[in-house]
Amino acid sequence: MRITLKDLAKETGYSITTISRALAGYDDVSEQTRKFILDVAERLGYQPNQLARQLQSQRTNTIGLILPAYGPRFSDAFFSEFLSGVGTEASSHSYDLLLATQIAGTEGLPVYKRIVGSGRVDGMILLRTQQHDPRIEYLHSAGLPFVAHGRSETDFEFSYVDVDGELGLLLATRHFISLGHRRIAFVAAMPDLMLTRHRLAGYYRALAEHDLPADPALVVYGDLTQQSGLELGLSLLQMDRRPTAIVASNDLMALGVVMAARQLGLRVGVDVAISGYDDTPLAAHADPPLTSVNCLVFESGRQACRQLIELIQADQPVVKQLLLQPNLVIRASSGTSRD
Amino acid sequence: MRITLKDLAKETGYSITTISRALAGYDDVSEQTRKFILDVAERLGYQPNQLARQLQSQRTNTIGLILPAYGPRFSDAFFSEFLSGVGTEASSHSYDLLLATQIAGTEGLPVYKRIVGSGRVDGMILLRTQQHDPRIEYLHSAGLPFVAHGRSETDFEFSYVDVDGELGLLLATRHFISLGHRRIAFVAAMPDLMLTRHRLAGYYRALAEHDLPADPALVVYGDLTQQSGLELGLSLLQMDRRPTAIVASNDLMALGVVMAARQLGLRVGVDVAISGYDDTPLAAHADPPLTSVNCLVFESGRQACRQLIELIQADQPVVKQLLLQPNLVIRASSGTSRD
DNA sequence: ATCATAATCCAAAACGTTTTGGATGTCAAT
DNA sequence: ATTGACATCCAAAACGTTTTGGATTATGAT
């Protein structure tokens, strides 16, 4: 059904070579026959087979991206925004995206090997790096161009785009300190994630700046779900000397903490100050509206994609590292000065 | 760098054919040499080139999906959930997703032609159908398997998964009627979308069931943004005989209506009842929590993908049409009985 | 007439697979 | 010895492109 160069050759009487070169605009085919060939191609609705083209040229103009596994309710806006940023940038360079989904409960690396090994992508974008990240080591050893969203601890340099989590938590914690809080808790994400370490550093730095003690009991680790925010919030707020402010590592956990406060009869923004992280649409419309750290997710995706395409098209691989600066969005949940 | 069958042939001394058949598990290669070949393949880290395989087999095991264009803030959770559903189902059948982004401000059809014509996908999933949808006509005429999310008006039958919008709005409107409301407004989406027509039908049906008059002034059309919800909400709530209940066609517009009510000093859930649509995470955490219609987005994506894969693998194309039943999630924004 | 030059075209190889249709050798049955 | 059956292997074609390295013809200069 599909029209190929062979069909055009048969129809026009020229050879496949000439058809191909005419369509590609080479100057060793006369203007007259070029026009003729273009006409016929147009008339028959010829569309080049990209697979054949890619196989021949060894370039796919495709960027790979692996979606982490999800349950039935996909409640984190992060990926859609990031993806949207990547997609926008990709399509403006005529790149497409190959998306594979990591099945819940399976290890991630095999999917990477499958996609990379299959030769269907020119490069990969990595999401949610870990402190020790086998995917990065694999991609590096495989020699495929890649850009990570987030940093990692490796023996080599690699390209990444990251949002400065240390700055993010520094801003949030400073904000609470400036409102007069002295016992500030941090509901962190999983400890093996790089972002956890960076944010933790920002948290400690803010405390140190103001000579506040760092109480280990005030740092707890959740799994980014609202449920874990609720549980950790309940335990934090029932401590002997409970924290007066709580920073969570994403908006969902912050909303969990809000629920916890409510269950304990505490007024958010008055009895306890709460801040989220990521500034998802949730934050702006929560009750009360949630102070949060805007992480420029769309922009990160865009930049990551831009860097990757540069990397792919460069003759010489160049490592580029970009650190975006988040900004604090202050809303009612952080309350007013305690003085 | 990459290991090919040719390399394995050279390494083992067998022919390319035998290598290929050994790896594929044909029984015309002895158990002993098969083991040997597998060992070598493993040792050299052989990964079959999917491009070559796809070119040869004329199957790509890839599903195409085109992301509508977005601005910098991607605030609709719909796509991420849908995509997550599609991705989950796809990967459980070892299919991958090819994603292209439609650049903002450009026409949609060329992207479809590019992806379909390129031969890189076995089928497509269509999002947000329109009443008259050129994409559907194109895909039908191109003979490529596809499943639409949403219905359309065509001369032929095609496969779709849809959520019964008529039922959705019927439930929401009935709910308000049962609470004693008599003037119920509908903030619809763009009139050229099929979903608008279906929901409108449900709205009218509910009114008719209870012999309520259908006031044309109470039906207004927005563009699914919060801003348009705000504007339409302001104009509706400043009418002479203002509506006492408003159903919006997505949560974002509903939140805009909530803002409008607040600006006019009306208490949501008391002076005016409001309902959203889609039941995004926003709805549950809004202030006040928003009554909404849960549309099983993840499930739709899953079903659409499942149907598409069936369609691709069937010898005989079978049209399948699936209508999922949404359910109303009642929260504080719809208030209590007015009696 | 001969030769270089330019213009226009094309056959064949290559990309990495799978599949088709044998080829070869072994062994038991005749 | 021949035959047939079976096990094991492989050369070549095919998928649809692009690129390489000419081949052919016409043109103009000598």
XYZ file of C-alpha atoms (C1' of nucleotides) in Angstrom:
738
model
C 0.000 0.000 0.000
C 2.737 2.328 1.043
C 4.564 4.151 -1.750
C 8.315 3.555 -1.847
C 11.135 4.860 -3.927
C 10.812 1.745 -6.023
C 7.241 2.660 -6.915
C 8.296 6.134 -7.895
C 11.076 4.676 -9.997
C 8.655 2.428 -11.790
C 6.196 5.246 -12.314
C 8.691 7.798 -13.591
C 11.086 5.526 -15.389
C 14.074 6.863 -13.481
C 16.284 4.831 -11.182
C 15.847 4.666 -7.445
C 19.077 6.578 -7.042
C 17.881 9.452 -9.139
C 14.556 9.582 -7.343
C 16.291 9.673 -4.007
C 18.696 12.370 -5.101
C 16.008 14.425 -6.746
C 13.952 14.429 -3.570
C 16.993 15.268 -1.493
C 17.737 18.218 -3.753
C 21.124 17.201 -5.083
C 22.279 19.213 -8.074
C 23.250 16.275 -10.199
C 19.714 15.815 -11.374
C 18.358 18.269 -13.922
C 15.852 20.830 -12.826
C 13.299 19.500 -15.250
C 13.351 15.889 -14.106
C 13.505 17.039 -10.509
C 10.237 18.901 -10.919
C 8.708 15.936 -12.659
C 9.774 13.562 -9.903
C 8.530 15.877 -7.200
C 5.191 16.067 -8.953
C 4.797 12.325 -9.153
C 5.895 11.924 -5.543
C 3.323 14.467 -4.504
C 0.618 12.888 -6.585
C 1.207 9.408 -5.198
C 1.569 10.764 -1.690
C 5.091 9.501 -1.137
C 6.322 9.581 2.443
C 9.853 8.358 3.130
C 10.091 5.371 5.417
C 11.899 6.652 8.453
C 12.941 3.244 9.643
C 14.898 2.601 6.473
C 16.303 6.075 6.600
C 17.336 5.722 10.197
C 18.879 2.334 9.617
C 20.898 3.705 6.756
C 21.929 6.979 8.311
C 22.439 5.617 11.810
C 20.569 8.569 13.215
C 17.078 8.391 14.582
C 16.194 11.944 15.508
C 14.542 10.459 18.507
C 15.104 11.017 22.183
C 14.402 8.327 24.723
C 12.715 8.859 28.017
C 11.590 6.320 30.550
C 8.561 6.902 32.704
C 8.895 5.611 36.208
C 6.219 3.187 37.228
C 2.955 4.482 38.569
C -0.095 3.221 40.260
C -3.566 3.898 38.960
C -3.618 7.440 40.204
C -0.916 9.601 38.766
C -1.117 12.525 41.048
C 2.212 14.188 40.553
C 2.176 16.985 38.030
C 5.933 16.867 37.762
C 6.162 14.492 34.845
C 3.567 16.059 32.676
C 5.219 19.425 33.003
C 8.676 18.079 32.465
C 7.535 16.025 29.525
C 5.797 19.001 28.080
C 9.018 21.002 28.295
C 11.013 18.237 26.677
C 8.413 17.730 23.975
C 8.193 21.377 23.109
C 11.919 21.726 22.699
C 12.241 18.424 20.879
C 9.619 19.182 18.304
C 11.112 22.554 17.557
C 14.227 20.658 16.461
C 12.150 17.987 14.681
C 13.014 15.368 17.213
C 10.481 12.881 18.494
C 10.256 11.168 21.830
C 10.335 7.474 22.455
C 8.660 6.692 25.717
C 8.925 3.447 27.578
C 7.182 2.780 30.834
C 8.910 1.008 33.605
C 6.477 -1.530 34.939
C 5.735 -1.070 38.619
C 7.761 -3.329 40.817
C 10.436 -4.094 38.261
C 14.000 -2.911 38.185
C 14.721 0.083 36.004
C 17.958 -0.826 34.294
C 16.684 -3.520 31.929
C 14.305 -1.063 30.287
C 17.203 1.287 29.671
C 19.280 -1.464 28.188
C 16.448 -2.479 25.939
C 15.823 1.009 24.615
C 19.453 2.012 24.260
C 20.541 -1.329 22.865
C 17.765 -1.328 20.348
C 19.361 1.587 18.549
C 16.144 3.500 18.333
C 17.301 6.653 20.085
C 20.124 9.126 19.637
C 20.164 10.027 23.283
C 18.345 9.717 26.565
C 16.947 11.986 29.190
C 17.133 10.670 32.710
C 14.671 11.501 35.444
C 15.081 11.525 39.176
C 18.707 10.643 39.560
C 19.910 8.727 42.566
C 23.006 9.251 44.622
C 24.502 6.136 43.185
C 22.758 5.703 39.885
C 23.409 2.556 37.838
C 21.556 4.072 34.897
C 24.077 6.852 34.622
C 26.958 4.453 34.788
C 25.348 2.286 32.186
C 24.673 5.137 29.784
C 28.159 6.493 30.263
C 29.734 3.137 29.572
C 27.451 2.585 26.609
C 28.678 5.869 25.189
C 25.202 7.150 24.418
C 24.620 10.879 24.817
C 22.401 11.620 27.783
C 21.341 14.447 30.010
C 20.141 13.833 33.519
C 17.636 15.815 35.437
C 19.441 15.910 38.713
C 22.971 15.236 39.841
C 24.643 12.069 40.998
C 27.901 10.890 42.490
C 30.088 9.498 39.765
C 33.772 9.173 38.939
C 33.224 11.051 35.701
C 31.566 14.255 34.610
C 28.242 14.174 32.830
C 25.699 16.648 31.560
C 22.788 17.528 33.745
C 20.146 20.096 34.357
C 19.172 20.495 37.940
C 17.224 22.829 40.097
C 19.239 23.979 43.058
C 17.522 22.088 45.846
C 19.921 23.442 48.431
C 18.847 26.935 47.512
C 15.208 25.852 47.535
C 15.274 24.551 51.036
C 17.502 27.397 52.139
C 14.854 29.845 51.002
C 12.006 27.963 52.645
C 13.824 27.463 55.936
C 15.095 31.030 56.030
C 11.550 32.189 55.423
C 10.323 30.309 58.490
C 13.252 31.523 60.562
C 12.504 35.093 59.576
C 8.933 34.570 60.757
C 10.307 33.703 64.186
C 10.246 29.895 64.070
C 12.972 28.062 65.961
C 11.907 24.426 65.743
C 11.553 23.660 62.059
C 11.042 20.114 60.819
C 11.882 18.716 57.419
C 9.830 15.962 55.825
C 12.349 14.717 53.304
C 11.974 12.286 50.412
C 13.683 8.933 50.096
C 17.259 9.171 51.400
C 18.806 7.549 48.324
C 17.628 10.343 46.056
C 20.153 13.041 45.317
C 17.551 15.733 45.753
C 17.156 14.650 49.343
C 20.804 15.268 50.091
C 20.860 18.673 48.450
C 17.731 19.855 50.166
C 18.980 18.552 53.455
C 22.127 20.616 52.957
C 20.045 23.734 52.386
C 18.012 23.015 55.464
C 21.100 22.647 57.631
C 22.746 25.661 56.099
C 19.791 27.874 56.952
C 19.807 26.611 60.518
C 23.551 27.162 60.812
C 23.289 30.688 59.452
C 21.164 31.551 62.448
C 22.976 29.369 64.969
C 19.950 27.161 65.437
C 20.536 23.614 66.697
C 19.907 20.795 64.242
C 17.701 18.291 66.013
C 17.934 14.921 64.213
C 14.426 14.060 65.396
C 13.082 16.868 63.241
C 14.247 15.282 60.001
C 12.038 12.450 58.783
C 11.813 10.562 55.502
C 8.673 9.916 53.472
C 7.918 8.429 50.077
C 6.400 11.516 48.432
C 2.802 10.362 48.893
C 0.138 12.247 50.766
C -0.317 9.254 53.022
C 3.264 9.335 54.192
C 2.943 13.075 54.755
C -0.032 12.390 56.962
C 1.730 9.732 58.999
C 4.950 11.678 59.440
C 2.994 14.840 60.192
C 1.066 13.091 62.931
C 4.204 11.808 64.589
C 6.019 15.137 64.305
C 3.130 17.145 65.671
C 2.684 14.804 68.620
C 6.279 15.144 69.807
C 6.964 16.529 73.239
C 8.333 19.768 71.931
C 6.619 19.778 68.593
C 7.984 21.785 65.662
C 6.206 25.048 64.888
C 7.037 24.885 61.197
C 7.342 21.986 58.772
C 8.873 21.974 55.324
C 7.900 19.038 53.122
C 9.800 17.808 50.104
C 6.817 17.929 47.784
C 3.362 19.444 47.791
C 1.602 16.147 48.216
C 3.395 15.332 51.443
C 2.794 18.883 52.601
C -0.914 18.365 52.065
C -0.608 15.197 54.109
C 0.949 17.232 56.887
C -1.904 19.704 56.576
C -4.331 16.844 57.096
C -2.367 15.713 60.125
C -2.493 19.181 61.629
C -6.245 19.315 61.105
C -6.760 15.938 62.695
C -4.909 17.201 65.749
C -6.957 20.375 65.873
C -4.113 22.661 64.873
C -4.750 25.615 62.590
C -2.428 25.684 59.590
C -0.761 29.064 59.247
C -1.484 29.889 62.876
C -0.553 27.008 65.161
C 1.760 25.431 62.684
C 3.392 26.775 59.538
C 3.739 24.458 56.556
C 5.519 24.684 53.263
C 5.447 22.381 50.284
C 7.866 21.961 47.427
C 7.487 21.985 43.624
C 4.675 24.529 43.512
C 2.340 22.256 41.624
C -1.152 23.517 40.774
C -2.209 21.785 43.966
C -0.322 24.273 46.095
C -2.046 27.350 44.763
C -5.514 25.892 45.221
C -5.100 24.023 48.475
C -6.873 25.009 51.642
C -5.135 27.022 52.879
C -3.039 27.925 49.838
C 0.344 26.337 50.269
C 3.661 28.130 50.412
C 5.919 26.222 48.038
C 9.157 26.298 46.115
C 8.722 26.726 42.401
C 11.151 24.467 40.613
C 10.768 25.517 36.998
C 9.937 22.025 35.908
C 8.826 22.923 32.402
C 11.977 24.943 31.951
C 14.142 22.098 33.221
C 12.648 19.749 30.680
C 13.196 22.249 27.969
C 16.800 22.865 28.910
C 17.563 19.199 29.347
C 16.274 18.519 25.872
C 18.136 21.453 24.398
C 21.385 20.265 25.962
C 20.844 16.742 24.784
C 20.282 17.798 21.204
C 23.409 19.921 21.334
C 25.282 16.943 22.697
C 23.975 14.680 19.962
C 24.842 17.091 17.209
C 28.269 18.033 18.541
C 31.258 16.303 16.975
C 33.062 16.581 20.258
C 31.089 15.609 23.356
C 30.896 18.565 25.707
C 29.734 18.233 29.270
C 27.376 20.986 30.297
C 25.927 21.424 33.701
C 23.107 23.785 34.398
C 21.746 24.712 37.791
C 18.436 26.547 37.741
C 17.461 28.750 40.649
C 14.088 28.015 42.204
C 12.044 30.679 43.899
C 9.892 30.633 46.982
C 6.191 31.292 46.528
C 4.741 32.490 49.777
C 1.111 31.723 50.544
C -1.147 31.470 53.566
C 0.083 28.120 54.889
C 3.293 29.617 56.193
C 1.379 32.090 58.329
C 2.619 35.429 59.577
C 5.348 36.486 61.934
C 5.136 34.874 65.358
C 6.300 37.942 67.233
C 30.894 -0.230 18.631
C 27.581 -1.956 18.513
C 27.585 -5.741 18.219
C 25.682 -7.122 15.255
C 24.827 -10.564 14.013
C 27.774 -10.265 11.689
C 30.119 -9.855 14.616
C 28.652 -12.888 16.315
C 29.029 -14.831 13.086
C 32.661 -13.878 12.842
C 33.267 -14.695 16.479
C 31.537 -18.070 16.494
C 32.310 -19.213 12.971
C 28.636 -19.808 12.209
C 26.638 -18.034 9.560
C 24.444 -15.038 10.233
C 21.422 -17.164 9.510
C 22.304 -19.704 12.122
C 23.039 -17.039 14.695
C 19.711 -15.423 14.045
C 17.832 -18.686 14.237
C 19.693 -19.805 17.320
C 18.782 -16.629 19.139
C 15.199 -16.879 17.977
C 15.006 -20.394 19.317
C 14.290 -22.305 16.124
C 14.756 -26.032 16.443
C 16.872 -26.420 13.347
C 20.001 -25.521 15.245
C 21.452 -28.077 17.602
C 21.129 -27.575 21.296
C 24.880 -27.528 21.692
C 25.625 -24.784 19.190
C 22.599 -22.827 20.400
C 24.058 -22.740 23.899
C 27.413 -21.745 22.514
C 25.944 -18.941 20.449
C 23.861 -17.678 23.342
C 26.972 -17.632 25.484
C 28.941 -15.594 22.990
C 26.020 -13.230 22.452
C 25.759 -12.745 26.179
C 29.480 -12.247 26.558
C 29.684 -9.610 23.822
C 26.512 -7.963 25.049
C 24.591 -8.398 21.846
C 21.375 -6.393 21.544
C 19.324 -6.759 18.376
C 18.909 -3.609 16.358
C 15.226 -2.875 16.482
C 15.285 -0.618 13.469
C 16.532 -3.411 11.255
C 14.112 -5.809 12.822
C 11.206 -3.462 12.358
C 12.147 -2.704 8.797
C 12.285 -6.370 8.014
C 9.206 -7.472 9.893
C 7.135 -4.435 9.020
C 6.009 -4.246 12.627
C 7.270 -1.656 15.038
C 5.637 -2.603 18.325
C 5.236 1.079 18.828
C 2.155 3.161 19.403
C 1.988 6.765 18.338
C 0.527 9.544 20.395
C 0.535 13.238 19.723
C 0.609 15.724 22.533
C -1.455 18.810 21.934
C 0.444 22.038 22.175
C 0.923 23.663 25.542
C 2.081 26.850 27.017
C 4.770 26.991 29.644
C 2.475 25.848 32.400
C 0.966 22.469 31.898
C -1.719 22.573 34.486
C -4.067 19.904 33.320
C -3.507 16.579 34.971
C -5.509 14.875 32.262
C -2.637 14.033 29.962
C -0.285 12.696 32.525
C -2.921 10.356 33.839
C -4.030 9.282 30.427
C -0.476 8.800 29.294
C 0.288 6.839 32.382
C -2.631 4.524 31.624
C -1.539 4.086 28.039
C 2.073 3.536 29.037
C 1.253 0.951 31.665
C -0.850 -1.086 29.296
C 1.618 -0.674 26.440
C 4.612 -1.840 28.384
C 2.783 -4.876 29.664
C 2.488 -5.924 26.010
C 6.068 -4.840 25.256
C 4.941 -1.932 23.176
C 6.632 1.442 23.329
C 5.221 4.879 22.766
C 6.318 7.341 20.155
C 5.423 10.818 21.247
C 5.369 13.839 19.023
C 4.461 17.272 20.241
C 2.281 19.513 18.221
C 3.895 22.900 18.281
C 1.630 25.592 19.666
C -0.131 27.574 16.999
C 0.379 25.039 14.233
C -2.198 22.823 12.651
C -2.418 19.295 13.954
C -2.773 17.213 10.836
C 0.769 17.557 9.430
C 2.235 16.015 12.553
C -0.066 13.060 12.152
C 0.887 12.643 8.537
C 4.536 12.790 9.413
C 4.333 10.153 12.119
C 1.992 7.832 10.298
C 3.715 8.213 6.954
C 7.101 7.568 8.448
C 6.111 3.994 9.201
C 7.343 4.152 12.739
C 4.132 3.166 14.469
C 1.706 0.271 14.230
C -1.194 2.385 15.410
C -2.207 5.657 16.941
C -4.138 6.861 19.916
C -6.090 10.045 19.390
C -6.842 12.565 22.092
C -9.649 15.041 22.413
C -11.702 14.308 19.351
C -13.647 17.019 17.661
C -17.129 16.889 16.239
C -15.713 16.962 12.766
C -12.228 15.582 13.115
C -9.894 15.604 10.100
C -7.416 13.451 11.995
C -9.912 10.631 12.214
C -10.721 10.871 8.559
C -7.058 10.884 7.698
C -6.239 7.869 9.842
C -9.218 5.997 8.500
C -8.268 6.692 4.912
C -4.639 5.849 5.625
C -5.796 2.479 6.917
C -3.754 2.678 10.083
C -5.270 1.126 13.203
C -6.276 3.759 15.701
C -8.369 4.232 18.787
C -9.784 7.589 19.715
C -10.435 8.888 23.152
C -13.799 10.439 22.485
C -16.389 10.140 19.770
C -16.816 12.050 16.527
C -19.291 12.397 13.713
C -18.146 10.319 10.784
C -19.634 8.353 7.918
C -17.906 5.234 9.108
C -17.521 3.360 12.357
C -14.294 3.520 14.307
C -12.951 2.297 17.613
C -13.085 4.578 20.568
C -13.010 4.682 24.300
C -15.038 7.422 25.811
C -16.363 8.435 29.150
C -20.071 9.024 29.065
C -20.186 12.796 29.358
C -23.946 12.846 29.086
C -24.160 10.655 32.149
C -21.542 12.799 33.897
C -23.450 15.988 33.499
C -26.716 14.227 34.145
C -25.390 13.130 37.534
C -24.032 16.554 38.417
C -27.156 18.417 37.345
C -29.472 15.910 39.024
C -27.451 16.315 42.179
C -28.029 20.051 42.205
C -31.710 19.622 41.385
C -32.086 17.204 44.256
C -30.558 19.813 46.549
C -33.342 22.175 45.547
C -31.623 24.281 42.869
C -33.777 25.528 40.007
C -31.458 27.878 38.127
C -28.404 25.833 37.232
C -25.760 27.210 34.873
C -23.333 25.226 32.737
C -19.863 26.522 31.950
C -19.096 24.400 28.914
C -15.874 23.876 26.975
C -15.257 24.853 23.381
C -18.362 24.148 21.300
C -16.485 22.264 18.586
C -15.408 19.543 21.004
C -17.535 16.454 21.047
C -17.440 16.319 24.802
C -19.226 19.633 24.915
C -22.158 18.290 22.965
C -22.507 15.178 25.060
C -22.327 17.010 28.327
C -24.781 19.564 27.103
C -27.178 16.734 26.301
C -26.853 15.419 29.842
C -27.452 18.871 31.236
C -30.619 19.329 29.207
C -31.804 15.830 29.962
C -31.570 16.414 33.695
C -33.505 19.653 33.381
C -36.147 17.980 31.233
C -36.527 15.121 33.689
C -37.689 17.632 36.257
C -39.593 19.912 33.897
C -37.200 22.763 34.486
C -36.916 25.418 31.773
C -33.656 25.542 29.806
C -32.510 29.146 29.844
C -29.986 29.698 27.001
C -28.356 32.485 29.004
C -27.260 29.911 31.570
C -25.060 28.032 29.116
C -21.718 29.700 28.437
C -18.551 28.529 26.711
C -15.011 28.771 28.079
C -11.605 27.537 26.993
C -10.882 25.245 29.951
C -8.578 27.724 31.694
C -9.058 29.070 35.165
C -9.073 32.567 33.748
C -12.048 31.872 31.525
C -13.817 30.258 34.484
C -13.282 33.454 36.414
C -14.616 35.678 33.657
C -17.638 33.541 32.893
C -18.312 33.083 36.588
C -18.314 36.834 37.128
C -20.776 37.436 34.337
C -23.049 34.567 35.385
C -23.135 35.612 39.027
C -23.898 39.215 38.153
C -26.979 38.375 36.110
C -30.339 39.710 37.175
C -31.613 36.369 38.297
C -28.312 34.735 38.950
C -27.967 30.937 38.952
C -27.751 29.280 42.357
C -25.649 26.421 41.063
C -22.936 26.217 38.411
C -21.474 23.132 36.785
C -18.156 23.663 35.015
C -16.693 21.425 32.348
C -13.376 20.950 34.117
C -11.964 21.541 37.558
C -9.823 24.444 36.505
C -12.750 26.468 35.226
C -14.680 25.484 38.329
C -11.884 26.954 40.439
C -12.149 30.080 38.329
C -15.847 30.233 39.147
C -14.975 29.795 42.810
C -12.675 32.814 42.539
C -15.454 34.786 40.874
C -17.870 33.914 43.673
C -15.343 35.007 46.268
C -14.709 38.282 44.496
C -18.435 38.953 44.603
C -18.631 38.086 48.269
C -20.598 34.903 47.773
C -19.893 31.887 49.928
C -19.256 28.770 47.901
C -21.436 25.891 49.054
C -23.827 28.284 50.747
C -24.746 31.170 48.465
C -23.764 29.348 45.333
C -23.134 25.683 44.650
C -20.326 24.750 42.278
C -19.193 21.542 40.657
C -16.167 20.770 38.590
C -15.467 17.980 36.173
C -12.639 15.409 35.823
C -11.955 15.074 39.530
C -8.306 15.990 39.226
C -6.179 16.122 42.383
C -7.007 19.811 42.405
C -10.631 19.117 43.213
C -9.975 17.137 46.366
C -7.623 19.744 47.779
C -9.314 22.942 46.742
C -10.855 25.360 49.177
C -13.599 24.367 49.587
C -13.135 20.843 48.278
C -14.776 20.637 44.927
C -17.586 18.352 43.919
C -16.520 16.827 40.636
C -17.154 14.072 38.128
C -14.529 11.379 38.132
C -13.795 10.388 34.563
C -11.515 7.403 34.984
C -8.800 8.958 32.903
C -6.125 6.451 33.759
C -8.552 3.661 32.979
C -9.506 5.259 29.657
C -5.884 5.397 28.609
C -5.427 1.824 29.591
C -8.481 0.648 27.711
C -7.668 2.695 24.642
C -4.248 1.132 24.508
C -5.580 -2.337 25.097
C -8.088 -1.935 22.292
C -5.471 -0.577 19.962
C -3.147 -3.482 20.548
C -6.010 -5.894 19.938
C -6.783 -4.055 16.746
C -3.182 -4.199 15.609
C -2.843 -7.876 16.316
C -6.193 -8.887 14.871
C -6.195 -10.321 11.351
C -9.616 -8.869 10.813
C -10.120 -5.265 11.939
C -12.880 -5.156 14.521
C -14.469 -1.935 15.621
C -14.923 -1.748 19.348
C -16.580 1.052 21.181
C -16.360 1.391 24.888
C -18.270 3.853 27.029
C -17.043 4.131 30.583
C -19.369 5.345 33.281
C -18.130 8.276 35.321
C -19.215 8.795 38.898
C -20.009 11.909 40.849
C -17.775 12.733 43.781
C -19.651 14.967 46.166
C -17.680 17.454 48.247
C -18.315 20.670 50.114
C -18.552 23.015 47.125
C -21.986 21.734 46.180
C -23.362 22.640 49.601
C -26.341 21.089 51.294
C -30.035 20.995 50.569
C -31.600 24.417 50.118
C -34.871 23.479 51.748
C 38.834 14.021 -35.192
C 40.276 14.149 -30.458
C 40.023 15.292 -25.814
C 38.664 17.357 -21.598
C 34.691 19.091 -19.176
C 30.335 19.228 -17.495
C 25.758 17.519 -17.013
C 22.909 13.847 -16.040
C 22.014 9.518 -14.749
C 22.463 4.754 -12.483
C 24.185 -0.091 -10.483
C 25.659 -1.792 -6.457
C 26.840 -1.758 -1.737
C 25.546 -0.789 2.730
C 22.651 -0.353 7.198
C 21.132 -5.172 10.482
C 17.732 -8.026 10.578
C 14.372 -12.323 9.168
C 12.865 -15.738 6.033
C 13.007 -18.768 2.104
C 14.596 -22.587 -0.053
C 17.878 -25.395 -0.337
C 22.637 -27.950 0.696
C 25.209 -31.207 3.243
C 26.014 -35.029 6.079
C 24.534 -38.964 8.944
C 22.107 -42.914 9.850
C 18.871 -46.567 9.583
C 16.060 -49.216 6.635
C 15.766 -51.535 2.336
C 24.550 -49.547 -2.737
C 20.426 -46.960 -2.616
C 16.861 -44.615 -0.523
C 14.532 -41.760 2.670
C 14.358 -39.355 6.805
C 16.315 -36.385 9.768
C 19.398 -33.047 11.798
C 22.083 -29.218 11.040
C 23.583 -25.578 8.641
C 23.836 -21.584 5.172
C 23.550 -18.297 0.754
C 20.668 -15.085 -0.921
C 16.761 -12.169 -1.052
C 14.117 -8.903 1.135
C 12.648 -4.630 4.008
C 13.424 0.996 1.978
C 16.636 4.057 2.220
C 21.458 6.780 1.168
C 25.937 6.966 -0.726
C 29.830 5.674 -3.554
C 31.951 5.413 -7.676
C 31.364 5.277 -11.996
C 28.881 5.308 -16.929
C 26.925 7.787 -20.603
C 26.064 11.622 -23.428
C 26.490 16.196 -25.060
C 29.361 20.386 -25.497
C 33.022 23.038 -26.611
C 37.971 23.638 -27.213
C 41.915 22.130 -29.680
